[in-house]
Coordinates of C-alpha atoms in Angstrom, one line a residue:
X1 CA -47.7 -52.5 19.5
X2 CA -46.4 -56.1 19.0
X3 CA -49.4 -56.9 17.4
X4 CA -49.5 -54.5 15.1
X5 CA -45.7 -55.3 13.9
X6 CA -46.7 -58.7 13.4
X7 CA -50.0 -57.9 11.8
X8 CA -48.8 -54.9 9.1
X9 CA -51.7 -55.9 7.0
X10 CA -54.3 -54.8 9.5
X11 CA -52.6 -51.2 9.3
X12 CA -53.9 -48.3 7.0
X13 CA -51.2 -48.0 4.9
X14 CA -52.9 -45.0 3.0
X15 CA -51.8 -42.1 5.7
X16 CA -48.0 -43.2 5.9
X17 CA -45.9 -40.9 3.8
X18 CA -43.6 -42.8 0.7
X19 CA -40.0 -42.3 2.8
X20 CA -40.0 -40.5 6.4
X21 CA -38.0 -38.1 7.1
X22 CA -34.6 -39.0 8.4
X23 CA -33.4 -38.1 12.1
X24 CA -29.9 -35.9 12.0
X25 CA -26.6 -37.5 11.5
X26 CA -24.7 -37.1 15.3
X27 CA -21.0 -36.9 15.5
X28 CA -20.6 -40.6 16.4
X29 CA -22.2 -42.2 13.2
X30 CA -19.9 -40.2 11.1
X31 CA -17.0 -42.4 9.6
X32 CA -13.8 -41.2 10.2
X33 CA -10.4 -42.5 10.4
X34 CA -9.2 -44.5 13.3
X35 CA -7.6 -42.9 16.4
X36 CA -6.0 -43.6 19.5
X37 CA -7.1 -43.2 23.3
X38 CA -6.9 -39.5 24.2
X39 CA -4.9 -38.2 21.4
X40 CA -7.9 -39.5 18.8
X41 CA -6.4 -38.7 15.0
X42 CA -4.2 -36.0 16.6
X43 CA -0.7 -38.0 16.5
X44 CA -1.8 -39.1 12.4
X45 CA -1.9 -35.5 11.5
X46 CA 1.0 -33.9 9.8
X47 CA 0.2 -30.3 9.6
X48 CA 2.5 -29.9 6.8
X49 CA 0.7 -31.8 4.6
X50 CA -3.1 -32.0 6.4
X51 CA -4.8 -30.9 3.4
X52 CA -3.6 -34.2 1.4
X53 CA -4.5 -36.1 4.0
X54 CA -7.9 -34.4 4.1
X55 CA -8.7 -34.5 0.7
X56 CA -7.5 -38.4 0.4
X57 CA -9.7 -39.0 4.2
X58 CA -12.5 -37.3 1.7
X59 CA -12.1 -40.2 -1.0
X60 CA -11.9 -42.7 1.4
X61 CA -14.9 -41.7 4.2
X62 CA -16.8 -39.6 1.8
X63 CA -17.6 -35.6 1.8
X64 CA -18.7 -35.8 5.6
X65 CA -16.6 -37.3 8.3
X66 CA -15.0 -37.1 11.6
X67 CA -11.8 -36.4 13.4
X68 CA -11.1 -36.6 17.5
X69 CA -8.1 -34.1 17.5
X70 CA -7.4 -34.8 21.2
X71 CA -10.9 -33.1 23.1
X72 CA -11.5 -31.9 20.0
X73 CA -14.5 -33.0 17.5
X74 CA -14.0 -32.1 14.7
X75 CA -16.6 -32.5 11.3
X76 CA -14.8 -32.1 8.0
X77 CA -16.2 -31.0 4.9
X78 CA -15.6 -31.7 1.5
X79 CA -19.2 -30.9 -0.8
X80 CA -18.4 -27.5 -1.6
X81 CA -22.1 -26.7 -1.8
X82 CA -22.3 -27.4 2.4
X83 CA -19.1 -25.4 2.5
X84 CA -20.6 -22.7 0.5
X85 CA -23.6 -22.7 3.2
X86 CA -21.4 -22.2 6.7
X87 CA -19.1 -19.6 5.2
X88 CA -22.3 -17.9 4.3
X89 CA -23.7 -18.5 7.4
X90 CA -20.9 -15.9 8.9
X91 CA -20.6 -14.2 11.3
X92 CA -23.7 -15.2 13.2
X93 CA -23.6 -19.0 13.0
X94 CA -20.4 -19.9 12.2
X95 CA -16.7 -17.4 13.3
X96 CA -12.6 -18.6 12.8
X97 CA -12.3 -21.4 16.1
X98 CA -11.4 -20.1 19.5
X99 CA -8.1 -22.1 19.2
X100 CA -6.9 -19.8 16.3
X101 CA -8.0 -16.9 18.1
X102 CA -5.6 -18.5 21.4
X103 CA -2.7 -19.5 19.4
X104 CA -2.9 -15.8 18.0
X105 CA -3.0 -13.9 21.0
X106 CA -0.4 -16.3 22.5
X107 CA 2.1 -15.9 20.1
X108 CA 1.5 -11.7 21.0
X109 CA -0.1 -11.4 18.0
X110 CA -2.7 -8.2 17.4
X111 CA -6.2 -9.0 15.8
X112 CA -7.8 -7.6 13.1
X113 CA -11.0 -8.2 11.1
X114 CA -9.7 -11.1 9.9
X115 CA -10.3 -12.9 13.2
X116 CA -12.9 -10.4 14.5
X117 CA -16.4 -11.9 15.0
X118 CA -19.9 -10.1 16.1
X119 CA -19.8 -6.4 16.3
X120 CA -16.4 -6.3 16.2
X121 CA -16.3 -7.7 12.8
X122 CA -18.5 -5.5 11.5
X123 CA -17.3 -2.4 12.6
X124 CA -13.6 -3.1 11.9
X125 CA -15.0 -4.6 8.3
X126 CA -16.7 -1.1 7.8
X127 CA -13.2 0.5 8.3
X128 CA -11.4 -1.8 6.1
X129 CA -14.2 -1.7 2.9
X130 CA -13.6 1.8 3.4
X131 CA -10.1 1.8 2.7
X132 CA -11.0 -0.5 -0.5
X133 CA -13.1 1.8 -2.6
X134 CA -12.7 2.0 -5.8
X135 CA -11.4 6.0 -6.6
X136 CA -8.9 4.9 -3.3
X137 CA -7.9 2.5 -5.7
X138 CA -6.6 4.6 -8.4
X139 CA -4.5 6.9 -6.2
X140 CA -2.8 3.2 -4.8
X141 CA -1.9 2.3 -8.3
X142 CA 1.3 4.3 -8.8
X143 CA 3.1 2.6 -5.9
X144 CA 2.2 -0.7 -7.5
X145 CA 4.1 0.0 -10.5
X146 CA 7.0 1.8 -8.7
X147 CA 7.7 -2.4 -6.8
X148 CA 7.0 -3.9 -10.3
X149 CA 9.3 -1.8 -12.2
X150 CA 11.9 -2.9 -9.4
X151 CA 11.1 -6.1 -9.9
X152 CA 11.8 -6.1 -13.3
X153 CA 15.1 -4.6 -12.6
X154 CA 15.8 -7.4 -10.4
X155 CA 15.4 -10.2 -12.6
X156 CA 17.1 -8.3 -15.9
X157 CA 19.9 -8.5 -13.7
X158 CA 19.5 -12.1 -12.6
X159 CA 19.3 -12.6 -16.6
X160 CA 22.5 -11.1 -17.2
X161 CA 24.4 -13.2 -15.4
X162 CA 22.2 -16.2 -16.0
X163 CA 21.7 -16.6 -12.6
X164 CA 19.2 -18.8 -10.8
X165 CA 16.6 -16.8 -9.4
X166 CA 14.7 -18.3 -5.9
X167 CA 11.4 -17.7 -7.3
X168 CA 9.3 -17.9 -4.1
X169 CA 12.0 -15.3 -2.4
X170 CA 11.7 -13.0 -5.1
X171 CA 7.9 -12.9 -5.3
X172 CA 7.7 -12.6 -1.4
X173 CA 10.0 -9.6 -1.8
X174 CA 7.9 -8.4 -4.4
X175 CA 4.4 -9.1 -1.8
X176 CA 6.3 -7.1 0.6
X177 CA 7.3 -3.9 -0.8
X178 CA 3.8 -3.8 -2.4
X179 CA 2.1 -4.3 0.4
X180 CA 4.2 -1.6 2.4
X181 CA 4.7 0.8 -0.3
X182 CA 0.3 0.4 -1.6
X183 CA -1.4 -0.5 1.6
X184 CA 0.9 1.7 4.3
X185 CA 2.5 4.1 2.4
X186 CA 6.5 3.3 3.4
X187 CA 9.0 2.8 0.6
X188 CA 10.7 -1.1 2.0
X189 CA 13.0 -1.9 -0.4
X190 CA 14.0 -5.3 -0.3
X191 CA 14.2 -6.2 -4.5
X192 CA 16.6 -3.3 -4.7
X193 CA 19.2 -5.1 -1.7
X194 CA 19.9 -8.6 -0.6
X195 CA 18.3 -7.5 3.2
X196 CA 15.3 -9.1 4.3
X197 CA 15.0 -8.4 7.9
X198 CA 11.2 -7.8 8.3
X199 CA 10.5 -10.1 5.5
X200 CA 12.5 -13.3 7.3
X201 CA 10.5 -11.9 10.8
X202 CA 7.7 -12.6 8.6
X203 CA 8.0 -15.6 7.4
X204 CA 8.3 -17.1 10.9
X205 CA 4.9 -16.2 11.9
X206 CA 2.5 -18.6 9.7
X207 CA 4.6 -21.6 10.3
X208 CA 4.5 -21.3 13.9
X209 CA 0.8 -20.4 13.9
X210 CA 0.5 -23.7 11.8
X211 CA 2.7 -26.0 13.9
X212 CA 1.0 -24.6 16.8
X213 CA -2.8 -24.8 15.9
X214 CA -2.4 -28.7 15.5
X215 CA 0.4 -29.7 18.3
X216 CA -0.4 -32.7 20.4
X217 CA 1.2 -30.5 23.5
X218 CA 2.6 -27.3 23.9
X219 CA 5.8 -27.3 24.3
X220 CA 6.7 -24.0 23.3
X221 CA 5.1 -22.9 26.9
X222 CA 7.7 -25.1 29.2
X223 CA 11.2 -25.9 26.7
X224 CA 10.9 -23.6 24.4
X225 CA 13.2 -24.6 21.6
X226 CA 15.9 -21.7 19.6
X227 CA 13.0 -21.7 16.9
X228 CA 10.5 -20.5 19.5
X229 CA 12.5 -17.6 21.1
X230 CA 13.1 -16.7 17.1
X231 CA 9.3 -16.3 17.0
X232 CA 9.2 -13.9 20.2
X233 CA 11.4 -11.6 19.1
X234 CA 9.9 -11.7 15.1
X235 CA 6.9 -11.1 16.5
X236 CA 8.0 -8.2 18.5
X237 CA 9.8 -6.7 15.6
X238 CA 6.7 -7.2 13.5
X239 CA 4.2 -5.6 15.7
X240 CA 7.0 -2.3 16.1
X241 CA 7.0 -1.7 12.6
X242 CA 3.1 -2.2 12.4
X243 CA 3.3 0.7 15.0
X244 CA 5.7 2.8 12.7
X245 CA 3.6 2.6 9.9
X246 CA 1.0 3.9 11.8
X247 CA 3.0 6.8 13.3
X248 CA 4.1 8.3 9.5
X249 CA 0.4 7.7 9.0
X250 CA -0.9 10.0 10.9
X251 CA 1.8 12.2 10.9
X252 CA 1.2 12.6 7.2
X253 CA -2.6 13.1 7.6
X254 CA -1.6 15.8 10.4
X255 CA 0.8 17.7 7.8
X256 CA -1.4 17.9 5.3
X257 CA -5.0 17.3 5.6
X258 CA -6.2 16.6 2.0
X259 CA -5.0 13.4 2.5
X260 CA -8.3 12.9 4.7
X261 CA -10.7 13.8 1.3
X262 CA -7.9 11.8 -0.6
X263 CA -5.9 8.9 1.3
X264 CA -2.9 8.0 -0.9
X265 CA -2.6 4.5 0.7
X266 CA -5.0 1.9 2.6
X267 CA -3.6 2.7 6.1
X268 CA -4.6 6.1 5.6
X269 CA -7.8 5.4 4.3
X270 CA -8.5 3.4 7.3
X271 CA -7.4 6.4 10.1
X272 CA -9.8 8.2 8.1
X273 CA -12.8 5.9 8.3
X274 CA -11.2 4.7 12.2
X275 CA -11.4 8.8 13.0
X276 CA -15.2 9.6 11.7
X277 CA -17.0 9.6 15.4
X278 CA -19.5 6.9 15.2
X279 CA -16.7 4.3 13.9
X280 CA -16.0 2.7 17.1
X281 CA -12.7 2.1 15.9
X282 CA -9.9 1.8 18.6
X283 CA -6.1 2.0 17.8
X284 CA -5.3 -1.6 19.0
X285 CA -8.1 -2.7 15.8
X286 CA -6.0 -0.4 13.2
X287 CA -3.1 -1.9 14.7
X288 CA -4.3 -5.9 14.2
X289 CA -5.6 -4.7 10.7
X290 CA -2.4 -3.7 9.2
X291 CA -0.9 -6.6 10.8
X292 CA -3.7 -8.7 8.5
X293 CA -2.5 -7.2 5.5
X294 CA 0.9 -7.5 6.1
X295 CA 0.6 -11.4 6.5
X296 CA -2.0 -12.0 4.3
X297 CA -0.9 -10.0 1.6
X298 CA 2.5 -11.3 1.8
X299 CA 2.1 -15.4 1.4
X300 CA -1.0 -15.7 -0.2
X301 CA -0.2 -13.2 -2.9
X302 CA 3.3 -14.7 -3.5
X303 CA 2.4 -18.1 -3.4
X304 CA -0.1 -18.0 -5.8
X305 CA 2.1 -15.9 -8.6
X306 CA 4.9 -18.9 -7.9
X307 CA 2.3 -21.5 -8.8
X308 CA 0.9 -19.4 -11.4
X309 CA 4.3 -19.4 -13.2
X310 CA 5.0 -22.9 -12.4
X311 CA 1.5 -24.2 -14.3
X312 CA 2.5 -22.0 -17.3
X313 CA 5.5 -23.2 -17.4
X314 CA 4.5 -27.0 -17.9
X315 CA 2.0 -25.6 -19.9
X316 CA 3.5 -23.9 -23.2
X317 CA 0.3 -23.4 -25.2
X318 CA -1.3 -21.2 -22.5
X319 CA 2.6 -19.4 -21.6
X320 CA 2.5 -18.3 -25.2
X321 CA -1.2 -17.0 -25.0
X322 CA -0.8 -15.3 -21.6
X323 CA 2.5 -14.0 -23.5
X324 CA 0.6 -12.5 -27.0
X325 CA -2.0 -11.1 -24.9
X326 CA 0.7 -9.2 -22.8
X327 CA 2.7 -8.0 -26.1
X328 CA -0.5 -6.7 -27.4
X329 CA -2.3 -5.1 -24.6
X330 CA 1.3 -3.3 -23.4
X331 CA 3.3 -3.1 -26.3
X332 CA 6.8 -2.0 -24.8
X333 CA 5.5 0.0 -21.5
X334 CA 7.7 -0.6 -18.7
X335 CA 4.9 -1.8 -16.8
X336 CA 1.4 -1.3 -17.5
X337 CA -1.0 1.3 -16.7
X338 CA -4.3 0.7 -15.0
X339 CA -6.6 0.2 -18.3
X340 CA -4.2 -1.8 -19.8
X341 CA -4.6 -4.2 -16.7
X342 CA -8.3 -4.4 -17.0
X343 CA -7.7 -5.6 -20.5
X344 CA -5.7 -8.7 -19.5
X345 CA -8.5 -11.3 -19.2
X346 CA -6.5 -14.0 -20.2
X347 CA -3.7 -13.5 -17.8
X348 CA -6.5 -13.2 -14.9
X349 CA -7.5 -16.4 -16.3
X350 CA -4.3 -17.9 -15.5
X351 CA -4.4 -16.7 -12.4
X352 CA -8.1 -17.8 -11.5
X353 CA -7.1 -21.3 -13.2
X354 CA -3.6 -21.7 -10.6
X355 CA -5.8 -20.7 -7.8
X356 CA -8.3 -23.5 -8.5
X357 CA -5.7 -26.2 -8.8
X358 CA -3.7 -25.2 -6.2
X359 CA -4.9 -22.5 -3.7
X360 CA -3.0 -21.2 -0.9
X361 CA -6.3 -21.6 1.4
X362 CA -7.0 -25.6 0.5
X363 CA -8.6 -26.4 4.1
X364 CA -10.1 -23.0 6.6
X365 CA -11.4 -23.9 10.1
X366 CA -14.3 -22.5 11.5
X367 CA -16.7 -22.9 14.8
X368 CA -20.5 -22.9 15.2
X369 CA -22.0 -20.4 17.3
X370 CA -25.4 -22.0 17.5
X371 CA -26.7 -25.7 17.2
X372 CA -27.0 -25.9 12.8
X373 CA -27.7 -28.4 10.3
X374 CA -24.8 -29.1 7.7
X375 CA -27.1 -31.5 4.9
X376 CA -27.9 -34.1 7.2
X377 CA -25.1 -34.0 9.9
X378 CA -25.9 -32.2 13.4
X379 CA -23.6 -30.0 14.1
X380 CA -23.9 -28.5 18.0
X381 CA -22.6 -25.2 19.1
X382 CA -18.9 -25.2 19.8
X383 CA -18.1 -27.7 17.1
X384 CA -15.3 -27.4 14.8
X385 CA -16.2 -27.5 10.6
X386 CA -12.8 -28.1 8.4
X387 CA -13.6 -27.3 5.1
X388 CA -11.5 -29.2 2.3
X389 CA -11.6 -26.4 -0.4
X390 CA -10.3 -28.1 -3.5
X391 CA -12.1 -31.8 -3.3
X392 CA -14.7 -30.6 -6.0
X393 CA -13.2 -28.2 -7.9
X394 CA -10.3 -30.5 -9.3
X395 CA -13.2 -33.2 -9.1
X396 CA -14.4 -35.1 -12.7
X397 CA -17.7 -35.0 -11.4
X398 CA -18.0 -31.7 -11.1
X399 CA -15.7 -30.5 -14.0
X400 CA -14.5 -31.6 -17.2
X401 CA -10.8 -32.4 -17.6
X402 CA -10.4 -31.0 -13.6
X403 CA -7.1 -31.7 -13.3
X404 CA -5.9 -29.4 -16.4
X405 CA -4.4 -26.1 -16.3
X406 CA -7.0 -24.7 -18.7
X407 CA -7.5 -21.2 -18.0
X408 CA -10.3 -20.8 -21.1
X409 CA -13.1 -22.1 -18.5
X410 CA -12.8 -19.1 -17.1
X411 CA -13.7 -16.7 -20.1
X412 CA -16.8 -15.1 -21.1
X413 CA -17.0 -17.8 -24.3
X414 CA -16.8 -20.7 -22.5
X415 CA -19.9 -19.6 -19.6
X416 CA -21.3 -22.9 -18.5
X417 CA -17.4 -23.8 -17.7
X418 CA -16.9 -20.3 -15.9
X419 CA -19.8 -19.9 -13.9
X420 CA -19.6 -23.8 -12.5
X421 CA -15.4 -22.7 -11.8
X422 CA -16.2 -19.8 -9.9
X423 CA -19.0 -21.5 -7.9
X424 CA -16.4 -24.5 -7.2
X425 CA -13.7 -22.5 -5.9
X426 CA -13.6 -20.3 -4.0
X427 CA -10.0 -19.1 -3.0
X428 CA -11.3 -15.8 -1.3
X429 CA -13.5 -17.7 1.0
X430 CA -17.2 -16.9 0.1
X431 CA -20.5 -15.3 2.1
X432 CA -19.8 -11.6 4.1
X433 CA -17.0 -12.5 5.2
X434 CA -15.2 -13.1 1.5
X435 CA -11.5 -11.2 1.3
X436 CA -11.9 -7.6 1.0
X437 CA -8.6 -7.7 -0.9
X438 CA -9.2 -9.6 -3.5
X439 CA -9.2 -7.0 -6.0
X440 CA -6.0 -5.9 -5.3
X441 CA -4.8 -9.4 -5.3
X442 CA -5.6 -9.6 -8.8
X443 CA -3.6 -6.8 -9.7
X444 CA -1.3 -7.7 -7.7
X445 CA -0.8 -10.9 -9.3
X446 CA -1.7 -9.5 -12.9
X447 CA 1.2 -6.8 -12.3
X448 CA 3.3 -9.3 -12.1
X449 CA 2.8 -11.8 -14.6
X450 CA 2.5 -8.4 -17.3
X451 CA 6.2 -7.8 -15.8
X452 CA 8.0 -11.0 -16.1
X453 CA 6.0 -12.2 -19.5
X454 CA 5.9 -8.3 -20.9
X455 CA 9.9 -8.4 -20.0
X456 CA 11.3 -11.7 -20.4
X457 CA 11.4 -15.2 -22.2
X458 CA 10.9 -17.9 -19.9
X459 CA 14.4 -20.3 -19.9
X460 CA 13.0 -23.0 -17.3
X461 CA 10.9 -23.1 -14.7
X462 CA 12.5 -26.0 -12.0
X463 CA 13.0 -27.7 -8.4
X464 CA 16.6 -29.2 -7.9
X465 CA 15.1 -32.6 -8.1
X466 CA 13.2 -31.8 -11.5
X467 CA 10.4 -33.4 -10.0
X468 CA 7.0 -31.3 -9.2
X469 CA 7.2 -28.9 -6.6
X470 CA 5.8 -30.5 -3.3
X471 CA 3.4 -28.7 -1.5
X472 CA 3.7 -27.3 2.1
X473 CA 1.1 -26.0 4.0
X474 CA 2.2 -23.7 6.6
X475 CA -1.2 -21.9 6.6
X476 CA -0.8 -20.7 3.5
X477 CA 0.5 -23.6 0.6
X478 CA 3.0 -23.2 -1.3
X479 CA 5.4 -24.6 -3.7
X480 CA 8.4 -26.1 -2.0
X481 CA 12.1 -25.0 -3.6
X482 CA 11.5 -23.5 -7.4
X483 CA 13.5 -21.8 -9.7
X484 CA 13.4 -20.0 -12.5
X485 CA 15.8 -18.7 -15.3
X486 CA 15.2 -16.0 -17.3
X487 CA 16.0 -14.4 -20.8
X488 CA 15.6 -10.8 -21.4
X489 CA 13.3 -10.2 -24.5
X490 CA 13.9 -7.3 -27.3
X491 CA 12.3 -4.6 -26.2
X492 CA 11.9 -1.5 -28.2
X493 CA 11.2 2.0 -25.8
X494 CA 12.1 2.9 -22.4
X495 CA 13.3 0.4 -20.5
X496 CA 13.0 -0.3 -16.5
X497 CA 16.0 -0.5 -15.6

C-alpha cells in the first residue's frame, strides 16, 4: 500500500469515480458553541430568549450545529428544507422528545394528540380531524361571532373613555372565550367582566413548561418556590374545568341526541367520533385533547393577532389596505358572516405575513426514533433535532426584501413570492402531523382583525418604552407589554354594542 501512495502514477486512474462519496457527519465534528464540563451549553441558554440565540448560533456555526445540554446532545437545525424532511418524517422516525413528554406529565398535565406518538397518535388524530370537518365548521361559526361582537363591545368602551387597552390581555380574553364557547360549547365570559380566573391559571402553564424543559436542575422537586405551588394548584383548576366541559358535553349529547348527526361544538364532535366502537378512544385521551386546545388555542392564537396588529401598525400603507378591504367586503355588519370571511384575502395575508416574521412556534424540539440521515449529519436514535423555524424565511437568500411586512407575497398575483413563503414558513408545523386547527385559526385571527379594523380607527399602537416590543418565548412568543388606543369609526346600521 505504501508503494502505491508513493507511486500514484502506476494506478489506473480510469475506474476511480470524479468525487467519492462522503462518510456521515457524527455529532462531534459538528461546530457548536463552547460549553462547560457537565453542564455543556446548558448554563448559556436563556430559555426566554433561546430562539435568538438559536438563530444568531445559526449565523455564526452555520445551518447544522451542536449543543451539549447537560447529557443531552442536541443537533440544531436551521435549512428549512432538512426541517421540512423530519417533521415529515413523523410519527415514525421522528415524535415531540421524551423530556417534553416528562415535564408534561410532571407538572399533572393530561396528553393529547399533540404529544401522542405511534398508534396513539393516530387514533386520537382520527378523533380530532373528525371534529374539524368542514359542515362541523359551519354550525361552530355562530359562537365565533357571539366572542367577537363582545369584543367589539369591549374596546368601544375602552374608546370612550380613551383608555389604554392591554392588547395581549384583551386578545387572550378574546382566545379564551372562543375557544370555550366554539371548541367546548360553555359560554366563559371574561371580555364582558374584569375576572380572569381560568385565564390567569392558564397562563401559568407554558411558562413553567418552558422554564422547566431547559432547567439546569430541578428545583421545583425539592424547594419548591410560591411560583411553583401557584402552578399545582393552576393546574389542578385547569384539568377540573377540562372535566366540566366534558360533563355538559355529554350531558347535552344524552338530552338530545341529534347533536350526534350534528355536534354544535368540537368537544362534541369528538365524544361522537371517541363513542363509534372501533375508535379506541378512552376518556383520559378526550380529556388531554381538550386540554390541547385549550392551551394551544389560547397563546398561539392571541399572540399572533397582537403581532399582527403591531406590524400594521408601523406599517400604514398595508393598515389602510387591510382597512378598505374590511369596509368593502362588510360594509357596516356588526361582525361578518362566514362568506364574507372567505372574501378577506388581504387581511389573511396580513396574517400569513406576521406569522412569517414573527411566529409564535420559532424553534419545536423533536426525537429520532430510528438511526436517520439529516443532509449529511448522522443523526442516531434517541437524539434530539431543534429546528430554528424562522432562519430562512426572514432570510435575503431565500426572499426578497425578507425582513418587510409585505403581505402581497402572499397573493395569487404575486405566485413565485407566495409559493416560496408558504414553503419557507411553516407556522403550523408541516408533514402529518401539521395543526389540525389551523383553519380555525385563521378565522380566528381574521374575525378579529374584520372587528377591530371594520369597528375602529387605529390611534397608536405602543410599549411604555416606545421602543419595539421584545420578544419572550415562553413556548409560545410573544410580544412583551403593548398597547393600543382606539377611535370608534362612523358607522352606519346596527351596532354591537
Amino acid at each position: 500500500m505504501r508503494g502505491l501512495e508513493a507511486v500514484p502514477t502506476l494506478m489506473d486512474t480510469s475506474r476511480i469515480p470524479a468525487s467519492l462519496p462522503k462518510a456521515p457527519r457524527q455529532f462531534d465534528e459538528l461546530p457548536g458553541p463552547r460549553g462547560v464540563p457537565i453542564f455543556g451549553n446548558l448554563l448559556q441558554i436563556d430559555s426566554t430568549r433561546m430562539h435568538l440565540q438559536l438563530e444568531q448560533w445559526c449565523e455564526t456555526f452555520g445551518p447544522v450545529f451542536k449543543l451539549r445540554l447537560g447529557k443531552r446532545r442536541v443537533v440544531v437545525v436551521g435549512d428549512h428544507a432538512l426541517i421540512a424532511t423530519a417533521l415529515r418524517d413523523r410519527p415514525d422516525g421522528f415524535r415531540r422528545t421524551t423530556r417534553f413528554e416528562k415535564v408534561w406529565t410532571e407538572m399533572g398535565l393530561v396528553g393529547g394528540v399533540f404529544g401522542a406518538t405511534g398508534e396513539d397518535w393516530k387514533r386520537q388524530r382520527r378523533m380530532v380531524m373528525a371534529s374539524f370537518d368542514p359542515a362541523h365548521v359551519k354550525s361552530y361559526f355562530p359562537s365565533l361571532q357571539r366572542v367577537a361582537l363582545r369584543l367589539v363591545a369591549r374596546w368601544q368602551q375602552a374608546a370612550r373613555r380613551g383608555a389604554e387597552i392591554d392588547l395581549q390581555s384583551d386578545l387572550m380574553r378574546y382566545t379564551v372565550d372562543t375557544i370555550a364557547g366554539l371548541a367546548f360549547g360553555a359560554e366563559v365570559d371574561t371580555l364582558g367582566s374584569d375576572e380572569d380566573v381560568i385565564q390567569r391559571h392558564l397562563n401559568r402553564i407554558f411558562p413553567a413548561l418552558s422554564q422547566r424543559l431547559f432547567a439546569p436542575l430541578p428545583t421545583w422537586r425539592w424547594f419548591p418556590s410560591a411560583a411553583d405551588k401557584a402552578l399545582v394548584r393552576s393546574v389542578a383548576e385547569v384539568n377540573a374545568a377540562v372535566d366540566d366541559f366534558i360533563a355538559q358535553a355529554r350531558a347535552r349529547l344524552k338530552a338530545d341526541p341529534s347533536r350526534r348527526v350534528h355536534p354544535q361544538n368540537l368537544l362534541e364532535a369528538m365524544l361522537v367520533a371517541a363513542d363509534e366502537p372501533s375508535s379506541g378512544i378512552t376518556d383520559r385521551e378526550v380529556s388531554g385533547n381538550v386540554l390541547t386546545m385549550l392551551l394551544a388555542g389560547e397563546d398561539t392564537t392571541a399572540n399572533t393577532l397582537a403581532w399582527t396588529i403591531h406590524l400594521l401598525w408601523t406599517n400604514p400603507a398595508t393598515l389602510a389596505r387591510a382597512a378598505d378591504e374590511v369596509h368593502r367586503v362588510c360594509g357596516d355588519s356588526p361582525v361578518p358572516t362566514l362568506d364574507q370571511i372567505a372574501q378577506l384575502d388581504y387581511v389573511e395575508a396580513c396574517a400569513h405575513e406576521a406569522m412569517r416574521l414573527k411566529p409564535v412556534a420559532p424553534q419545536t424540539g423533536i426525537e429520532a426514533l430510528r438511526d436517520t440521515m439529516l443532509g449529511d449529519v448522522h443523526i442516531p436514535k434517541g437524539m434530539v433535532v431543534i429546528g430554528v423555524m424562522r432562519r430562512d424565511a426572514t432570510s435575503e437568500r431565500h426572499v426578497t426584501n425578507s425582513t418587510a411586512f409585505e403581505p402581497e407575497r402572499w397573493l395569487g398575483d404575486a405566485a413565485p413570492a407566495a409559493s416560496s413563503a408558504k414553503r419557507l414558513s411553516m407556522p403550523f408545523g408541516a408533514g402529518p402531523r401539521i395543526c389540525p386547527g389551523r383553519y380555525l385559526a385563521l378565522l380566528e385571527m381574521k374575525m378579529a382583525l374584520a372587528a377591530l379594523l371594520g369597528h375602529f380607527e387605529l390611534a397608536s399602537v405602543a410599549t411604555v418604552d416606545g421602543l419595539p416590543p421584545r420578544e419572550l418565548l415562553q413556548l409560545a412568543m410573544a410580544p412583551v407589554g403593548l398597547t393600543m388606543k382606539l377611535h370608534e369609526r362612523q358607522r352606519v346600521g346596527v351596532e354591537a354594542a
